[in-house]
Amino acid sequence: MCFNRNLLKRYDHLFTFIFKEGVSPTNNIAERGIRPAVQWRKICFGNRSDNGRLLTARLLTVTRTCLLQGRNPFEFLVEAISSYRCGNSAPSLI
C-alpha cells in the first residue's frame, strides 16, 4: 500500500512526458551521447594506465562536444595542438 501512495504522490513528475509536449519519455539523448565511448571501451578493452585513461576521457569529451556544436573534431584538435606548440592559448569548447 505504501508503494501505491508514493507512486500517486509522484504521478505528475513520473508522467510529465504525457502532459507536456516536447518531453521525451526516455533518456535516449544521454544514452546516445555516451554510446561511442562505451563501444570504444569494449572494443579496445579499456586503458592500461591512468595517463591513457585521462587521454581517452579528454579525447572522447572533445570529440562529442565538437559534434554536438557542429564543429569538426579533427580541425579542433589540429588547432589545439598547433596552439600548444606555438605557445598560444588553446581554442575554447565553450
Coordinates of C-alpha atoms in Angstrom, one line a residue:
M1 CA 0.0 0.0 0.0
C2 CA 2.9 2.4 0.8
F3 CA 4.3 1.9 -2.7
N4 CA 0.9 2.9 -4.3
R5 CA 0.7 6.1 -2.2
N6 CA 4.2 7.1 -3.1
L7 CA 3.5 6.5 -6.8
L8 CA 0.4 8.6 -6.7
K9 CA 2.3 11.4 -4.9
R10 CA 4.8 11.5 -7.8
Y11 CA 2.3 10.9 -10.6
D12 CA 2.8 14.4 -12.1
H13 CA 6.5 14.0 -12.1
L14 CA 6.6 10.5 -13.4
F15 CA 4.3 11.1 -16.3
T16 CA 5.4 14.6 -17.4
F17 CA 6.0 13.4 -20.9
I18 CA 2.3 12.7 -21.2
F19 CA 1.2 16.2 -20.2
K20 CA 3.9 18.4 -21.7
E21 CA 4.8 18.4 -25.4
G22 CA 8.4 18.0 -26.2
V23 CA 9.4 16.0 -23.1
S24 CA 10.8 12.6 -24.1
P25 CA 9.7 9.6 -22.1
T26 CA 13.2 8.1 -22.3
N27 CA 16.7 9.2 -21.7
N28 CA 17.8 8.4 -25.3
I29 CA 19.7 11.6 -25.9
A30 CA 22.0 11.0 -22.9
E31 CA 22.4 7.3 -23.8
R32 CA 23.3 8.1 -27.4
G33 CA 25.8 10.6 -26.2
I34 CA 27.9 8.1 -24.2
R35 CA 27.4 5.2 -26.6
P36 CA 30.5 5.8 -28.8
A37 CA 32.7 5.9 -25.6
V38 CA 31.2 2.6 -24.3
Q39 CA 31.7 1.0 -27.7
W40 CA 35.3 2.1 -27.9
R41 CA 35.9 0.8 -24.4
K42 CA 34.5 -2.6 -25.2
I43 CA 36.4 -2.9 -28.5
C44 CA 39.8 -1.7 -27.1
F45 CA 39.5 -3.3 -23.7
G46 CA 40.0 0.0 -21.8
N47 CA 43.3 1.5 -20.9
R48 CA 46.4 0.2 -19.3
S49 CA 47.4 3.3 -17.3
D50 CA 46.0 6.4 -15.6
N51 CA 47.5 8.6 -18.3
G52 CA 45.8 6.5 -21.0
R53 CA 42.5 6.8 -19.2
L54 CA 42.9 10.5 -18.9
L55 CA 43.8 10.9 -22.6
T56 CA 40.9 8.8 -23.7
A57 CA 38.4 10.7 -21.5
R58 CA 39.6 14.0 -22.8
L59 CA 39.6 12.9 -26.5
L60 CA 36.1 11.4 -26.2
T61 CA 34.8 14.5 -24.5
V62 CA 36.3 16.9 -27.1
T63 CA 35.0 14.7 -29.9
R64 CA 31.5 14.6 -28.6
T65 CA 31.4 18.3 -27.7
C66 CA 32.6 19.3 -31.2
L67 CA 30.0 17.0 -32.8
L68 CA 27.2 18.5 -30.7
Q69 CA 28.3 22.0 -31.6
G70 CA 28.5 21.1 -35.3
R71 CA 32.3 21.5 -35.4
N72 CA 34.9 19.2 -36.9
P73 CA 36.7 17.5 -34.1
F74 CA 39.8 16.8 -36.1
E75 CA 40.1 20.5 -37.1
F76 CA 39.7 21.4 -33.4
L77 CA 42.4 19.0 -32.3
V78 CA 44.8 20.3 -35.0
E79 CA 44.1 23.8 -33.9
A80 CA 44.6 22.9 -30.2
I81 CA 47.9 21.1 -30.8
S82 CA 49.2 23.9 -33.1
S83 CA 48.3 26.5 -30.4
Y84 CA 50.1 24.4 -27.8
R85 CA 53.3 24.1 -29.9
C86 CA 53.3 27.8 -30.7
G87 CA 52.7 28.8 -27.0
N88 CA 49.3 30.3 -27.8
S89 CA 46.2 29.8 -25.7
A90 CA 44.1 26.8 -26.5
P91 CA 40.8 27.2 -28.5
S92 CA 37.7 27.1 -26.4
L93 CA 35.0 24.4 -26.5
I94 CA 32.5 26.7 -24.7

